[in-house]
XYZ file of C-alpha atoms in Angstrom:
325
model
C -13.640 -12.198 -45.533
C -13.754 -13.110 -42.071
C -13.029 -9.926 -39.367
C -11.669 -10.952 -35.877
C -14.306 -9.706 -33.463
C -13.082 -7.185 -30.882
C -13.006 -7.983 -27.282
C -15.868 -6.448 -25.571
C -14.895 -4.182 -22.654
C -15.791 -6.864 -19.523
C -13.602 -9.418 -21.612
C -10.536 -6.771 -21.850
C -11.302 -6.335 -18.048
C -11.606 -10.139 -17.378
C -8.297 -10.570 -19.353
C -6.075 -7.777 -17.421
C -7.372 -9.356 -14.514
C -6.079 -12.746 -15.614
C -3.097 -11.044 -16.628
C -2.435 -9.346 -13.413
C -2.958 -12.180 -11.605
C -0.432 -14.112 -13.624
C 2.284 -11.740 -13.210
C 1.835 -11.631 -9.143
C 2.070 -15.042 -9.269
C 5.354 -14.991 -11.598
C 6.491 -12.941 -9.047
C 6.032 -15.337 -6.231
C 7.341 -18.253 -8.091
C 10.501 -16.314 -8.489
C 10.764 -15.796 -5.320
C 11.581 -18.971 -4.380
C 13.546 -19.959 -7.184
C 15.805 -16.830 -5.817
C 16.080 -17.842 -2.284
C 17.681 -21.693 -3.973
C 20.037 -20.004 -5.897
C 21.205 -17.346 -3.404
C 20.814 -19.409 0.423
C 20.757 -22.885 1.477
C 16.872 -23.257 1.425
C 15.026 -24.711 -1.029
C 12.040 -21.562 -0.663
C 12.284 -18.422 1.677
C 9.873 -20.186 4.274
C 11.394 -23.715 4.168
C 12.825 -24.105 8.169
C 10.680 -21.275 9.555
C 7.918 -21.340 12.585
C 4.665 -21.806 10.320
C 2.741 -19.981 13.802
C 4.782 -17.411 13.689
C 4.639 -16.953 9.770
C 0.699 -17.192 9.942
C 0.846 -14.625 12.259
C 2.809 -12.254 10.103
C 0.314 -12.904 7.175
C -2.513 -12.215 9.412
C -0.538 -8.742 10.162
C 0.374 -8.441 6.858
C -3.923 -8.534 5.511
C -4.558 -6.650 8.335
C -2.736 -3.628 7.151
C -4.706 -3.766 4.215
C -7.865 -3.383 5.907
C -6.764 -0.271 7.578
C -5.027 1.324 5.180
C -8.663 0.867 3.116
C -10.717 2.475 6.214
C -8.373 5.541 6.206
C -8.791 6.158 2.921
C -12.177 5.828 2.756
C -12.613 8.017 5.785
C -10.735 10.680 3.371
C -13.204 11.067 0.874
C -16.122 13.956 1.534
C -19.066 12.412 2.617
C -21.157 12.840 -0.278
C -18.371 10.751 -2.304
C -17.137 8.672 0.307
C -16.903 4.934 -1.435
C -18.053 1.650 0.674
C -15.020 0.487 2.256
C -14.886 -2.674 0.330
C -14.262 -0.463 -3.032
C -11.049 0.897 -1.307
C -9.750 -2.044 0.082
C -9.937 -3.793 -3.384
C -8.026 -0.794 -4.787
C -5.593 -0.962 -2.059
C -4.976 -4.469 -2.847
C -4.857 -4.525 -6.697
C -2.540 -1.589 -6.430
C -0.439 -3.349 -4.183
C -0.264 -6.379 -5.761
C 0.656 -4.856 -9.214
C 3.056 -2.711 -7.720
C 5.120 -5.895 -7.243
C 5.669 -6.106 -11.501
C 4.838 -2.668 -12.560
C 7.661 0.185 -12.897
C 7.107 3.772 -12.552
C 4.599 4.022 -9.936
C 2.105 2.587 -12.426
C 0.248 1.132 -9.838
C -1.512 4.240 -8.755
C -3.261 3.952 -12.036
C -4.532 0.549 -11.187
C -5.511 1.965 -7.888
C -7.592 4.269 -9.490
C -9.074 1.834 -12.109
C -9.762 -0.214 -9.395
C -11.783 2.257 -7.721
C -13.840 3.776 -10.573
C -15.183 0.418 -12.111
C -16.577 -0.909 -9.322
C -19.730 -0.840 -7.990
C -21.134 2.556 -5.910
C -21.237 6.035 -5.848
C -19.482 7.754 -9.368
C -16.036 9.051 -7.961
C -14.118 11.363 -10.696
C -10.383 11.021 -10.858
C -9.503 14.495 -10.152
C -11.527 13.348 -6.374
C -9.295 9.988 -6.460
C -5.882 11.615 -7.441
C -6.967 14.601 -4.621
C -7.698 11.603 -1.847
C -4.451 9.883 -2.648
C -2.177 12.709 -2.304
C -3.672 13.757 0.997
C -3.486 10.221 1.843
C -0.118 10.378 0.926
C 0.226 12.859 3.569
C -1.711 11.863 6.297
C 0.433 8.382 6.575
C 3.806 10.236 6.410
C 1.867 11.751 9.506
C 1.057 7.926 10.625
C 4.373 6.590 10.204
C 5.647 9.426 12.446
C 5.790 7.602 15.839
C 7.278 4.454 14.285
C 10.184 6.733 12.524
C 10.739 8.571 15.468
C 11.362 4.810 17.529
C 13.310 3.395 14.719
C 15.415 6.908 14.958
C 15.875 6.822 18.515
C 17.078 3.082 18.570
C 19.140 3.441 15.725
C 23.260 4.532 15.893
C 25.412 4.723 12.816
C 24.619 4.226 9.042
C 21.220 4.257 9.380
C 20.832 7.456 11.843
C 21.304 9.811 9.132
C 18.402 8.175 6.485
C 16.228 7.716 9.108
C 16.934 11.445 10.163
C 15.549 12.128 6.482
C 12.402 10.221 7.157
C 11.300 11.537 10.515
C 12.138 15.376 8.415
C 9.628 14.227 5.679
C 6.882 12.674 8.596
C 7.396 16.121 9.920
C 7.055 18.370 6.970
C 3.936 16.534 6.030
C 2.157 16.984 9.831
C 2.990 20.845 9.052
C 1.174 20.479 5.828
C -1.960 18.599 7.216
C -2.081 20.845 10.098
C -1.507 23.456 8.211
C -4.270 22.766 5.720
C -1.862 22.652 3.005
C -1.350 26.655 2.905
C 2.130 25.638 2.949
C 1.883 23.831 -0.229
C 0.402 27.284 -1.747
C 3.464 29.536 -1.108
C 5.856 26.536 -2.650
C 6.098 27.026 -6.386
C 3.947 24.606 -7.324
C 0.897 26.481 -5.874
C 1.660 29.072 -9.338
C 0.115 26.985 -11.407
C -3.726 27.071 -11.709
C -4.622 23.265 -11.749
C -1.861 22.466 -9.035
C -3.599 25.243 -7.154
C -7.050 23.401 -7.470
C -5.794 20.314 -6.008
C -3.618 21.743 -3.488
C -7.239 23.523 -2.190
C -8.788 20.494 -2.092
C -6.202 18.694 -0.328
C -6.553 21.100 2.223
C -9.805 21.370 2.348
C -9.966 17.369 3.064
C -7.415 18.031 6.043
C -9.468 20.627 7.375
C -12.145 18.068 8.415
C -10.456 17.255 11.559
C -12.140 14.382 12.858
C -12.049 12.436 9.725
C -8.178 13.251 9.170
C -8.155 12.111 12.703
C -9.912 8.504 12.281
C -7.971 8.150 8.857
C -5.111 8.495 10.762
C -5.684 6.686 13.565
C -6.311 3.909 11.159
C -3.253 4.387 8.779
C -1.147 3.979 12.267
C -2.816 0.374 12.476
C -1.909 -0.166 9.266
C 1.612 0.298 10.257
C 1.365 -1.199 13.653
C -0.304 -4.309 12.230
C 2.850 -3.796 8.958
C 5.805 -3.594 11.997
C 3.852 -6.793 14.167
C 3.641 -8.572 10.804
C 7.409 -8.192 10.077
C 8.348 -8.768 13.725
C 6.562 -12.249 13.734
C 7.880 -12.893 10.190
C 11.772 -12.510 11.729
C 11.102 -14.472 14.899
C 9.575 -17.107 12.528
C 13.364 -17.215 10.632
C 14.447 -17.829 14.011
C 16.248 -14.069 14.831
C 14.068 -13.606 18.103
C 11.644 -11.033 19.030
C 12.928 -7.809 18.065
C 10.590 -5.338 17.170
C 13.275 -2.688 16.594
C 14.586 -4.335 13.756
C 11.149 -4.724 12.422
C 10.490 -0.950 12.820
C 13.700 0.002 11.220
C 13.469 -2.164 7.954
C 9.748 -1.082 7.949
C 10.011 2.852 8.008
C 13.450 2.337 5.349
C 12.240 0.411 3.323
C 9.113 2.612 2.596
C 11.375 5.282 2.345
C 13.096 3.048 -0.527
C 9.851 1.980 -2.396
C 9.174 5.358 -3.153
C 11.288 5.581 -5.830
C 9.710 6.176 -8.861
C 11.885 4.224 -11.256
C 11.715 0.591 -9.479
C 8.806 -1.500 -8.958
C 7.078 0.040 -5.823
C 7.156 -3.228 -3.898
C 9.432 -5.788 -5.249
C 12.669 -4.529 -6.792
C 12.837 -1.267 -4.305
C 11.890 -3.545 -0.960
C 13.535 -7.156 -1.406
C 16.698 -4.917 -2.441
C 16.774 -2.550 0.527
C 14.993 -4.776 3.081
C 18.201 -7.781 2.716
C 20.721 -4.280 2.366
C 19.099 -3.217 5.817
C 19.011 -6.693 7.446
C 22.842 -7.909 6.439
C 24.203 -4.025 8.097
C 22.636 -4.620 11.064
C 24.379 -7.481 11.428
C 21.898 -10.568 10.684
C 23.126 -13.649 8.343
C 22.702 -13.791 4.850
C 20.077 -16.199 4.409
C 17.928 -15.061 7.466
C 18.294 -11.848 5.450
C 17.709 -12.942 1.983
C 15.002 -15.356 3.027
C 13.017 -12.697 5.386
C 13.258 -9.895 2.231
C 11.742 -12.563 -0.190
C 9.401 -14.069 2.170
C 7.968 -10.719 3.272
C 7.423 -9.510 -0.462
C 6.010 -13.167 -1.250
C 3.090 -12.382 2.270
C 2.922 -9.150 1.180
C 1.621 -9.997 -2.640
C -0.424 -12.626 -0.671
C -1.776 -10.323 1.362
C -2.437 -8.060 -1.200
C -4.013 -10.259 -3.960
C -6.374 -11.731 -0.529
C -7.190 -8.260 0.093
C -7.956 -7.342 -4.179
C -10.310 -10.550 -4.023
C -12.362 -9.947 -0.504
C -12.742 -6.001 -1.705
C -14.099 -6.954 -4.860
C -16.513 -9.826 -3.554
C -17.810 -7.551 -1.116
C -18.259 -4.462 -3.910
C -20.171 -7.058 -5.703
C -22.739 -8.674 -2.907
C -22.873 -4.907 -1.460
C -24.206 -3.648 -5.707
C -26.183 -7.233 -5.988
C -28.208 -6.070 -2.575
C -28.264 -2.582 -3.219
C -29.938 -3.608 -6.596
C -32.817 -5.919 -4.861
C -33.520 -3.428 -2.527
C -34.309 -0.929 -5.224
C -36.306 -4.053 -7.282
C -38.446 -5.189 -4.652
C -39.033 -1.161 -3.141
C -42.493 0.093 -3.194
């Protein structure tokens, strides 16, 4: 009798891969088979300013790459990944995060990291770098929050009140190299202690907290240009402060932890935002899809450069050892 042969593990890999890459683009073809049935455009993109929308897509990869240096620049020397390990991370997480619930895309951030090519990283020193992470682009966004807060009147004073609180608490906790963490409650519990340490411990080196956040703030910048250049492309006009304001809320949004981090949670609140301040439906439906759509784009671009690079950076890394005296 005949047994079917298991799947070795780089065929399980290659096949979540496949998978992955599937769903993302499930997601994209949905996209525009939303923006027929809910505006007069046949897909999200159909009338728009193709300059202006490759400029939003170069904004929107661009963010990627930053958000990759600053958390690379988080990591302690000794275990400090090449840059194109995080930036493949950043990008697979990003792009799942589009189909998976429950913030299940940290664990294909993670995943991501510790299968490719470089220096062994443990996932007590991932989960540790993505928390203060976590915290150091709360810290980021601050600026942005603060000019969405101060341009902002009405319904949207009071949530982005919330967000500016939250930027806030966690510059007291960086600064603070997360002693404030240790008093809360959760600092009781042994393990929880051990990570809150090392979280501060990674805030306490202050000129890499400093680059990493210095690049999480392009990542932002490059996030709030992107989404400026998408809206002028939809024909709304340059308006950067209802770029910023969408941007910092709907971050706030797509942390939820029971909606798909980037897709249900963003096209949702992004078109809510949009339509109360007073733009049309379909610029509004159209700009929310298209957005997420460059922002999968983006992300899946970003996933494939990371891991190309991870590979030619182990493949010379390997020769140099082979042909070494």
């Amino acid at each position: 009798m005949n047994h079917p042969i298991a799947p070795t593990g780089r065929s399980l890999a290659r096949r979540k891969i496949l998978a992955g890459m599937a769903l993302c683009a499930l997601s994209v073809v949905a996209c525009f088979l939303l923006a027929r049935r809910l505006t007069g455009a046949s897909w999200p993109l159909e009338r728009a300013n193709l300059g202006f929308v490759a400029l939003a897509a170069v904004g929107y990869v661009a963010s990627f790459g930053f958000r990759a240096l600053g958390w690379q620049r988080i990591f302690p020397g000794a275990e400090r990944p090449h840059s194109s390990r995080c930036l493949a991370a950043c990008g697979a997480s990003a792009a799942s995060g589009t189909v998976l619930p429950f913030r299940l895309d940290y664990v294909v951030k993670i995943a991501t990291l510790r299968r490719l090519h470089g220096i062994p990283l443990g996932i007590d020193t991932i989960a540790v770098s993505i928390v203060t992470l976590g915290l150091i682009d709360a810290v980021a966004m601050l600026p942005l929050a603060v000019a969405a807060l101060s341009t902002t009147e009405g319904a949207f004073f009071i949530p982005l009140l919330l967000v500016v609180l939250v930027c806030l608490g966690a510059t007291a906790i960086v600064l603070g190299g997360g002693r404030l963490l240790l008093r809360a409650p959760l600092g009781r519990w042994e393990r929880a202690r051990n990570v809150v340490q090392r979280v501060g411990e990674n805030a306490a080196d202050t000129r890499s907290t400093a680059v990493a956040g210095a690049f999480l703030f392009g990542c932002w910048t490059s996030r709030a240009l992107g989404s400026t250049c998408l809206l002028m492309a939809l024909g709304t006009g340059f308006s950067p402060q209802v770029a910023i304001v969408v941007l910092c809320l709907a971050a706030a949004a797509a942390v939820i932890p029971v909606t798909a981090g980037g897709a249900v949670a963003g096209m949702g609140a992004t078109a809510a935002i949009l339509l109360a301040l007073g733009t049309s439906k379909d610029v509004a439906i159209n700009f929310s899809l298209a957005s997420a759509t460059l922002l999968t784009l983006a992300a899946l671009t970003a996933a494939l450069v990371g891991v190309t690079s991870s590979v030619v950076v182990g493949f010379r890394g390997r020769q140099s050892l082979s042909t070494a005296p």
